[in-house]
Coordinates of C-alpha atoms and ligand atoms in Angstrom, one line a residue:
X1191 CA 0.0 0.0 0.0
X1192 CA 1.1 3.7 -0.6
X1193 CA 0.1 6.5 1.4
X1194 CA 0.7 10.2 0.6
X1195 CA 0.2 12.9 4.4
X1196 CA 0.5 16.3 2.9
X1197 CA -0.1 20.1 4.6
X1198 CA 1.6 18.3 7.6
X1199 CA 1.6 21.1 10.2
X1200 CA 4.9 19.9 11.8
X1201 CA 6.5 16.2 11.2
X1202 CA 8.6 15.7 13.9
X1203 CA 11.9 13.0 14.8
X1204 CA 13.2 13.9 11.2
X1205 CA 16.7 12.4 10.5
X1206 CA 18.5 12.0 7.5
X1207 CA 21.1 10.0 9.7
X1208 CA 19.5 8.5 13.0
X1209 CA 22.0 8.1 15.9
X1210 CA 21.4 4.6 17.8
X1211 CA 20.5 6.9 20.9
X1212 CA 20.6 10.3 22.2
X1213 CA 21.9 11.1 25.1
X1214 CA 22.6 14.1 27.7
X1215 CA 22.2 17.4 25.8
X1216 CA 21.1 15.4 22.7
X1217 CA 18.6 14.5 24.4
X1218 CA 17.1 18.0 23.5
X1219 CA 17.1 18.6 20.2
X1220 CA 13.7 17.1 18.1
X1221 CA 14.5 18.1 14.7
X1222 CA 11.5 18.8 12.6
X1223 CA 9.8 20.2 9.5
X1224 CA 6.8 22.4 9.3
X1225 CA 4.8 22.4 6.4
X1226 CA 5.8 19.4 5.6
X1227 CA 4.9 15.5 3.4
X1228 CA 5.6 11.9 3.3
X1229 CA 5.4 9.3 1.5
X1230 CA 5.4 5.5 2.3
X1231 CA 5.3 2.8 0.4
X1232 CA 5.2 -1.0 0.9
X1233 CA 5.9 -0.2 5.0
X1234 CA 8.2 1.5 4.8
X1235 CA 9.0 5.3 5.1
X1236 CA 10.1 6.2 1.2
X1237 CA 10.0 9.8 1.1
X1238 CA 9.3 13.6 3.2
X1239 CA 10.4 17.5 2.5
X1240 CA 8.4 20.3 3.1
X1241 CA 5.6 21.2 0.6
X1242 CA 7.1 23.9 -1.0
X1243 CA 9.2 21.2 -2.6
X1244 CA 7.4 17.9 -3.0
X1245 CA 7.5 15.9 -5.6
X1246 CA 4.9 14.3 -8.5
X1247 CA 3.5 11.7 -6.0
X1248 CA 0.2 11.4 -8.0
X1249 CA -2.2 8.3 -8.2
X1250 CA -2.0 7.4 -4.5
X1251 CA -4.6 7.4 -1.3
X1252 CA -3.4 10.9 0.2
X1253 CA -4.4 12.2 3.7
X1254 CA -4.6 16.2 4.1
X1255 CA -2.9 16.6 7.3
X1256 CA -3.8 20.1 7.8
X1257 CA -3.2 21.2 11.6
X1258 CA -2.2 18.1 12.6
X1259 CA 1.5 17.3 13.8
X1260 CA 2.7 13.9 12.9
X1261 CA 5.5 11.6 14.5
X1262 CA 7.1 8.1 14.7
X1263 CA 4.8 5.7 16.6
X1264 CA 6.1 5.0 20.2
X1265 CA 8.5 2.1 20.9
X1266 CA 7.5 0.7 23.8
X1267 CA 10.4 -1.6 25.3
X1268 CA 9.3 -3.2 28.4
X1269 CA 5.5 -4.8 28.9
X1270 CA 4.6 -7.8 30.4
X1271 CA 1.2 -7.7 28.5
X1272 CA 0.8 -11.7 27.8
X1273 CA -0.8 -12.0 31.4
X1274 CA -4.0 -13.5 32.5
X1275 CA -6.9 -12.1 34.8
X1276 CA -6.3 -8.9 36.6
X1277 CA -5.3 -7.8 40.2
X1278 CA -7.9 -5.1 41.0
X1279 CA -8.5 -6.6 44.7
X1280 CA -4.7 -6.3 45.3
X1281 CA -5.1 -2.7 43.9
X1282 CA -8.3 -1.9 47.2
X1283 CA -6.1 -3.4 49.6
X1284 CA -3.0 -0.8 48.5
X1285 CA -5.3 1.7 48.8
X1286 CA -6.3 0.2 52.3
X1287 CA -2.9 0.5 53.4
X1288 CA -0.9 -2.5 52.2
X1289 CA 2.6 -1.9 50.3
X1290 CA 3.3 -3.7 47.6
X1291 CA 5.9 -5.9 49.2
X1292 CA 3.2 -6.9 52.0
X1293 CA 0.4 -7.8 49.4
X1294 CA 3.2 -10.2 48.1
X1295 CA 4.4 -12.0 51.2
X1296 CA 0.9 -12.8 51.5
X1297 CA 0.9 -14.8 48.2
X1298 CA -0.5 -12.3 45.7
X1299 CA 1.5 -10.0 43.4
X1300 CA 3.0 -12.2 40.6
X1301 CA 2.2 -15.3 41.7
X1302 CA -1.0 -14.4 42.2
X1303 CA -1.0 -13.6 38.6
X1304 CA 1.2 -17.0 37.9
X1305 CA -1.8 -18.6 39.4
X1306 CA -4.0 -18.0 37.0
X1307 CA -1.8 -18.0 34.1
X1308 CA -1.1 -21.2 34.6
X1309 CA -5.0 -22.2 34.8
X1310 CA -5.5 -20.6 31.4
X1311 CA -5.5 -21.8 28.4
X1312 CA -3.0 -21.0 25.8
X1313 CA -5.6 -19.8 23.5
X1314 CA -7.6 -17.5 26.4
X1315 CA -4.2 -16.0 27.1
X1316 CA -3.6 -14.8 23.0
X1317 CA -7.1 -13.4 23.4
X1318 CA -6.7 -11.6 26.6
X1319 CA -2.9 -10.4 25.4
X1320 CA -4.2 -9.3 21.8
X1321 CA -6.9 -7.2 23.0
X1322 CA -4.5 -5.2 24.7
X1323 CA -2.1 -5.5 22.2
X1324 CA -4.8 -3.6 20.0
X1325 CA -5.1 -1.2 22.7
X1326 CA -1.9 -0.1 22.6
X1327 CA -1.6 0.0 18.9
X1328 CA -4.6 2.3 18.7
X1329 CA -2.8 4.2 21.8
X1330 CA 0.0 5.0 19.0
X1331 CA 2.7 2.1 20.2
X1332 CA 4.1 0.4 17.1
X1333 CA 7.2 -1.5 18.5
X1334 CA 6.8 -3.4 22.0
X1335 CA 8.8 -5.5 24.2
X1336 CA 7.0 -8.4 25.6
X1337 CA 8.1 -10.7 28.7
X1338 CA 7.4 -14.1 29.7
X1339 CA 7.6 -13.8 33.9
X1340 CA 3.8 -15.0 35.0
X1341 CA 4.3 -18.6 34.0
X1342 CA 7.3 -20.0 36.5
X1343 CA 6.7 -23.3 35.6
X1344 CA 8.5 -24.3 31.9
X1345 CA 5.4 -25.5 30.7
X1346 CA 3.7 -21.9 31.5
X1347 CA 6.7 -20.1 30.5
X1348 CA 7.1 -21.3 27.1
X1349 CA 3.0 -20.7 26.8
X1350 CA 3.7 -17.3 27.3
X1351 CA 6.3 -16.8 24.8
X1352 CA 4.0 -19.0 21.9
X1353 CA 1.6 -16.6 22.8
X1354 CA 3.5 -13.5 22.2
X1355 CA 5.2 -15.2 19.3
X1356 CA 1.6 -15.6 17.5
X1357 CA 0.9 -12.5 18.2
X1358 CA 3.8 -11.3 16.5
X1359 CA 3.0 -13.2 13.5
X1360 CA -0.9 -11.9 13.3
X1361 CA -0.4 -8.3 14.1
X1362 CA 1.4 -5.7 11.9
X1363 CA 3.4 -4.4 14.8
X1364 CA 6.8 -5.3 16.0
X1365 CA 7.4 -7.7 19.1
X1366 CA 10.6 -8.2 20.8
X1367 CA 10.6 -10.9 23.5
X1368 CA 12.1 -11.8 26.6
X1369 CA 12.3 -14.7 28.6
X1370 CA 11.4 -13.4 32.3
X1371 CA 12.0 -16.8 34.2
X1372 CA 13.5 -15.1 37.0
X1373 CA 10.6 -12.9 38.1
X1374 CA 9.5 -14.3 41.1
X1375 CA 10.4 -17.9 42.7
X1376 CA 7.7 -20.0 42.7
X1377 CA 5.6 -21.3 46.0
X1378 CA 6.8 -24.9 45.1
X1379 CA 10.5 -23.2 45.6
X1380 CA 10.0 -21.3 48.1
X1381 CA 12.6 -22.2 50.6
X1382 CA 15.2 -23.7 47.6
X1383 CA 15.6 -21.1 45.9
X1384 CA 18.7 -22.6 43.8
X1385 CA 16.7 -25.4 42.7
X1386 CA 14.2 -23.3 41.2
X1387 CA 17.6 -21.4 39.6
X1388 CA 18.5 -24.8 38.2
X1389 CA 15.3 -25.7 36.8
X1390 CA 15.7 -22.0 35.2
X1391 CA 18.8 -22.9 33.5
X1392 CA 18.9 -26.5 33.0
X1393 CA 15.1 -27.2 31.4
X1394 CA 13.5 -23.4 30.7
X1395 CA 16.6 -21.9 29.0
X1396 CA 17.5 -24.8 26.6
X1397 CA 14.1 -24.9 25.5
X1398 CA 12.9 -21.3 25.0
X1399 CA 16.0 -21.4 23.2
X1400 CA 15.1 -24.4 21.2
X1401 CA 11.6 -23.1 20.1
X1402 CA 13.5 -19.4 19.4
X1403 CA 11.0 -17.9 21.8
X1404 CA 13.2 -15.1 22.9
X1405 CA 15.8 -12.6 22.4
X1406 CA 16.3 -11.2 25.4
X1407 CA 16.7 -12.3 29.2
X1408 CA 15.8 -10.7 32.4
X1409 CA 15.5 -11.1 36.1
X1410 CA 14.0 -9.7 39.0
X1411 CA 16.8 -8.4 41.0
X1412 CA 15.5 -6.9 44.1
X1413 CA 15.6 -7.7 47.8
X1414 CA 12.9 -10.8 48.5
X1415 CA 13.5 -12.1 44.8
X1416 CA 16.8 -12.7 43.1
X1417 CA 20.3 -11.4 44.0
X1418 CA 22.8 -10.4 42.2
X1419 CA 24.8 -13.7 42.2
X1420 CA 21.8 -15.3 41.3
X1421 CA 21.1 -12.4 38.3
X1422 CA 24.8 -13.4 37.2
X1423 CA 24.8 -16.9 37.1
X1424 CA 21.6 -16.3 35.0
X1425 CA 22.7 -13.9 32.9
X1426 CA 25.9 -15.9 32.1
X1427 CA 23.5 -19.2 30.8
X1428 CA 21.4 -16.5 29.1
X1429 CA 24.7 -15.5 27.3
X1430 CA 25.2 -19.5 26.0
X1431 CA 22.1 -19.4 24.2
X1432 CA 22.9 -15.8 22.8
X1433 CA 19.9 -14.6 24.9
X1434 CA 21.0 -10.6 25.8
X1435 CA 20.2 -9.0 28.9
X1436 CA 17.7 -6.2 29.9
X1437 CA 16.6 -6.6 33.5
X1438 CA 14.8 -5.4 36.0
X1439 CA 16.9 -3.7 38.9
X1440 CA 16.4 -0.8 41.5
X1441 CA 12.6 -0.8 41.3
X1442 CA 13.1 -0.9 45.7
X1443 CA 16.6 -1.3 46.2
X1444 CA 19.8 -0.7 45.1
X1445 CA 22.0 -3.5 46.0
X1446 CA 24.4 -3.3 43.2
X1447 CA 22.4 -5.1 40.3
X1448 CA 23.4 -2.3 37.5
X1449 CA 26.6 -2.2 37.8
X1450 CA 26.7 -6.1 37.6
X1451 CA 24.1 -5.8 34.4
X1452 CA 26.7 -3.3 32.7
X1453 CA 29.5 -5.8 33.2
X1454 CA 27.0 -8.1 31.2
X1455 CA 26.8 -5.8 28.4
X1456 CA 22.4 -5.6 29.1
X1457 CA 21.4 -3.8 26.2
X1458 CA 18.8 -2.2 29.1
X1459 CA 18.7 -1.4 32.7
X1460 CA 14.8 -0.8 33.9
X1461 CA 12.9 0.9 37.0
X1462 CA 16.1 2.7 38.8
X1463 CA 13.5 4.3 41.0
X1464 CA 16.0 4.2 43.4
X1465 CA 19.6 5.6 42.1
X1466 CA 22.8 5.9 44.2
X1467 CA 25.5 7.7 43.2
X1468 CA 27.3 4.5 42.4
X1469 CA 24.8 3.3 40.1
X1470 CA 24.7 6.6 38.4
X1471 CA 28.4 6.5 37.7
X1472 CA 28.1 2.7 36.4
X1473 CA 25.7 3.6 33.6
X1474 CA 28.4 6.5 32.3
X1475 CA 30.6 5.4 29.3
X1476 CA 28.4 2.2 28.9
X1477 CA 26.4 1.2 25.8
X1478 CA 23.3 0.3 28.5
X1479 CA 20.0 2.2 28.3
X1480 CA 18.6 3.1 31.4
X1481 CA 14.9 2.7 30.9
X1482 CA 12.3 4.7 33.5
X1483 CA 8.7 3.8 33.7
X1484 CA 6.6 6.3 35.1
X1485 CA 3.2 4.9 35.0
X1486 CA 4.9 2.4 37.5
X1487 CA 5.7 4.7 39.7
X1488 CA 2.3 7.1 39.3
X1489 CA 0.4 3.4 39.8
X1490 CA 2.4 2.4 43.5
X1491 CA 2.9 5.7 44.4
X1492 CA 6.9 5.1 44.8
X1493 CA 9.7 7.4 43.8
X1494 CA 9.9 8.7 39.8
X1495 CA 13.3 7.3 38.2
X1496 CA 15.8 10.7 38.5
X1497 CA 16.2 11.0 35.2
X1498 CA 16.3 14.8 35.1
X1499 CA 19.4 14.0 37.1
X1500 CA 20.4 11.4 34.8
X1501 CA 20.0 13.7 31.5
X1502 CA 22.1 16.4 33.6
X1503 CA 24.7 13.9 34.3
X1504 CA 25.1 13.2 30.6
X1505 CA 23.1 9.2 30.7
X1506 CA 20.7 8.4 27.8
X1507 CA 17.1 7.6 29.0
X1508 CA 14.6 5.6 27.5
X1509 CA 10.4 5.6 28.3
X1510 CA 8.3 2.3 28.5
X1511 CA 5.2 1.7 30.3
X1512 CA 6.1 -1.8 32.0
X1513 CA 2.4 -2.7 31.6
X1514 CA 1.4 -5.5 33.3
X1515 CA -1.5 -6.7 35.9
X1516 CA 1.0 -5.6 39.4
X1517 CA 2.1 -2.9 39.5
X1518 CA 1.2 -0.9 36.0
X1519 CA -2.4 -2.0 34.3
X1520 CA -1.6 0.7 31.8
X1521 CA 0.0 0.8 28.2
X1522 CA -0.8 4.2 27.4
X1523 CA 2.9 5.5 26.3
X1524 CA 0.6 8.9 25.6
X1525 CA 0.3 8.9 29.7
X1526 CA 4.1 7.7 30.0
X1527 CA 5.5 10.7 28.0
X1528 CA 3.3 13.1 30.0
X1529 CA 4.2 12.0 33.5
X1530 CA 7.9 12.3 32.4
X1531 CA 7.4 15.6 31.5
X1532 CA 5.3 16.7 34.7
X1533 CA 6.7 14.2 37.5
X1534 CA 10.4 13.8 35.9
X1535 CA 10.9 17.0 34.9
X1536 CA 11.5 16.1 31.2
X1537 CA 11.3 18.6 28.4
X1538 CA 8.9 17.5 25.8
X1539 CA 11.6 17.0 23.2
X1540 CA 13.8 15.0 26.0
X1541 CA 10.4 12.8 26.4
X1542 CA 9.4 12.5 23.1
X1543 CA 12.9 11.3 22.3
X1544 CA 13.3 8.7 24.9
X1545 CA 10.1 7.3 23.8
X1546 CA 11.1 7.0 20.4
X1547 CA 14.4 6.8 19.5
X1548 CA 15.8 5.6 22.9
X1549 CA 12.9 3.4 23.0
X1550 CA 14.2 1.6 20.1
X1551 CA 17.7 1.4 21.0
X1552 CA 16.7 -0.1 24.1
X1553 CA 14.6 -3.1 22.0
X1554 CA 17.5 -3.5 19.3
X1555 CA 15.6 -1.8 17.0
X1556 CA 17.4 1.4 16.2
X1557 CA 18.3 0.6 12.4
X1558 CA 14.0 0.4 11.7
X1559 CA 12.3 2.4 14.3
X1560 CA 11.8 5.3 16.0
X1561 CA 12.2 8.1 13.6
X1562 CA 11.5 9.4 10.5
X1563 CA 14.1 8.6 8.3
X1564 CA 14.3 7.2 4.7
X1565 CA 14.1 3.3 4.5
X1566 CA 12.9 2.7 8.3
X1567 CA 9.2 1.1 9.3
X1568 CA 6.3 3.7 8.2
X1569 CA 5.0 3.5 12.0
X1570 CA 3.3 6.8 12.1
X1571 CA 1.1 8.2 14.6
X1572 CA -0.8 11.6 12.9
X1573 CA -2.6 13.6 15.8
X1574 CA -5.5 15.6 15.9
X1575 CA -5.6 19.4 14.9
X1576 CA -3.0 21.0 17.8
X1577 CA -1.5 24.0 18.4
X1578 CA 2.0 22.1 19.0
X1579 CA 3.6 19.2 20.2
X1580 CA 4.3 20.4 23.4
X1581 CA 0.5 20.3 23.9
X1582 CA 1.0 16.5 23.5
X1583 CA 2.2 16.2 27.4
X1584 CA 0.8 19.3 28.2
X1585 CA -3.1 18.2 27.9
X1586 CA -1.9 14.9 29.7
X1587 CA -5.6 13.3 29.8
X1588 CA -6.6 13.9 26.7
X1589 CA -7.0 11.9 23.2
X1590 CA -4.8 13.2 20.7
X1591 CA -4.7 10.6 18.2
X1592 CA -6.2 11.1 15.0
X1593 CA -4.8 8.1 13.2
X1594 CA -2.2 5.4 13.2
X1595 CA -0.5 3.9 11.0
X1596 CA 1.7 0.7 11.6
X1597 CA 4.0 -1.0 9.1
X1598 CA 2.4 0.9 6.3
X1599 CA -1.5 0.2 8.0
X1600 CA -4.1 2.3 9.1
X1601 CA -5.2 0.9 13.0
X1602 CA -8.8 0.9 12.9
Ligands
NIG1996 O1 8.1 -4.5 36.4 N1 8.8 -5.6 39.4 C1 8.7 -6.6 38.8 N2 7.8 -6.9 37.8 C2 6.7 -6.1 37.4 C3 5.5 -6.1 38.3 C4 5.1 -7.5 38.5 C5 3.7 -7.7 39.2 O2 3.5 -7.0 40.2 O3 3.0 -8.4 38.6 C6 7.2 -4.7 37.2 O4 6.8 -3.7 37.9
FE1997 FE1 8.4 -4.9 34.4

């Protein structure tokens, strides 16, 4: 299919030459064009200038994008949206009084939620995921990273990943996935711990591997779940199978799991709502993205991720909701680049890149996504008429979304 957007009011993340990521001061610039068209063709973004010099595209279906601002879709690197059933009681009794950590000792949080996976059938679970899958498309995502994490059993864990694998091969957006093993030891394991870990590596691994399931491998590293050894010794097996790290550290604690993930060359490093100066200085000079998640925060009312500080300090910085039935039953990444912006302290431009281009980076998928630049993925998302796209974070409740357009397709 081709598809002409003319009278664009701005087109923003324009880049003859996309950097893998942006960081520090970078991270300020959004270069744009006003007045502007482009072209797409077959997927894929073929051609855009500015109107006063467009060419003889004639013949094709074209949209008048009068008023409207229009922008690479989001890219959305860490969800957990193959999940089955919700939490909402767990949600009353936070409200009641109960952290999250207590609502867990008690036996709910995720294995509450590895409960029921496991009583569901591989085919409720792609129903359940792909209707929020088509949320989030319609919400202007057009890249996401999906974890495995609510199965803990192998049998449950590799229904997860088939699941997010089929849904890869029926939608038109792009899925990255990662095997989430390590996200919370089991009830069965409770007090042997290590033979959960070599259940982990000696049956789960070799078989998600086997079946291709995954890319990418994370743990849990936080007091009450896995150390850092334990992250290690996972992350080394991970590395057998050619299975690259992103994981989750510092979402309570800092006990030393970034530094440890950098020395593992993790393409990510996600939560940090708690950051040391230590931990700060471990993510300088390395190729690992630091990856904040608002809604998380916002949703369990603990500390935003510092990444004001972290900008400051010269760190790339990278947006994704983390949506999942715990601790964020949100994938709005509309919401995500607000909340930066008003609870982070973000610029628009430093959001907007960090949920776009950083985003990518942070999914290995900087050569296709996350700008607008000749020859990558025609993931568009064209807004309604606004005045500018700092009115995108600015009216932080409001729908904004005109259309989208994913590999080339209009989302109905
Ligand atoms: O990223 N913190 C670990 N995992 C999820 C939440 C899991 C849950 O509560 O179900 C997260 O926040
Ligand atoms: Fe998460």
């Amino acid at each position: 299919m081709k598809l002409l957007l003319t009278h664009i009011k701005e087109l923003l993340q324009v880049r003859e030459n996309c950097p893998a990521k942006l960081s520090g001061k970078d991270m300020k610039k959004l270069p744009t064009l006003k007045n502007a068209w482009i072209f797409i063709s077959h997927g894929i973004i073929e051609a855009y200038g500015t109107m006063d010099k467009m060419g003889p595209h004639q013949g094709f279906k074209t949209l008048d994008c009068s008023g409207k601002i229009v922008m690479p879709a989001w890219c959305d690197s860490h969800s957990h949206i193959v999940y089955a059933g919700n939490r909402e009681q767990e949600f009353v009794d936070r409200i009641n009084g109960l952290s999250y950590q207590e609502i867990a000792e008690k036996g709910g949080g995720i294995l509450n939620s590895a409960k029921k996976l496991q009583e569901t059938s591989e085919e409720a679970l792609y129903h359940q995921s792909a209707a929020r899958l088509e949320e989030v498309m319609r919400l202007g995502t057009g890249a996401i990273e999906i974890k495995s994490g609510y199965g803990l059993t192998t049998e449950a864990e590799l229904k997860m990943l088939r699941v997010a694998k089929k849904l890869s091969e029926e939608y038109p957006i792009t899925i990255k996935t990662t095997f989430l093993g390590a996200h919370a030891i089991p009830s069965d394991y409770k007090n042997n711990k290590d033979g959960y870990l070599d259940l982990l590596c000696n049956e789960m691994l070799p078989k998600v591997a086997e079946e291709k399931l995954a890319e990418y491998i994370d743990v849990f590293c936080e007091e009450g779940y896995f150390s850092v050894a334990d992250m290690e010794r996972i992350l080394s097996e991970g590395k057998k199978y050619n299975l690259t790290p992103k994981v989750h550290v510092n979402q309570f604690n800092s006990i030393g799991g970034i530094a440890a993930a950098v020395k593992h060359n993790a393409l990510s490093v996600d939560h940090l709502e708690v950051l040391t100066d230590a931990d700060l200085e471990a993510l300088k000079n390395s190729e690992t993205m630091p990856v904040a998640l608002p809604s998380c925060s916002y949703f369990l009312s603990i500390p935003y991720t510092p990444g004001r500080k972290m900008i400051d300090a010269g760190l790339p910085l990278a947006l994704a909701t983390d949506y999942n039935p715990g601790s964020t039953p949100s994938g709005n990444m509309n919401f995500v680049v607000s909340t930066a912006c008003i609870k982070m302290r973000l610029t628009p431009e430093e959001a907007i890149n960090a949920a776009t281009i950083n985003g990518a980076y942070a999914m290995g998928l900087s050569k296709t996504h996350g700008s607008i630049t000749k020859g990558k993925v025609a993931n568009l998302i064209i807004t309604k008429e606004i005045p500018s796209y700092g009115y995108l974070p600015y009216a932080f409740g409001s729908d904004l979304i005109d259309t989208v357009i994913i590999n080339g397709k209009e989302i109905k």
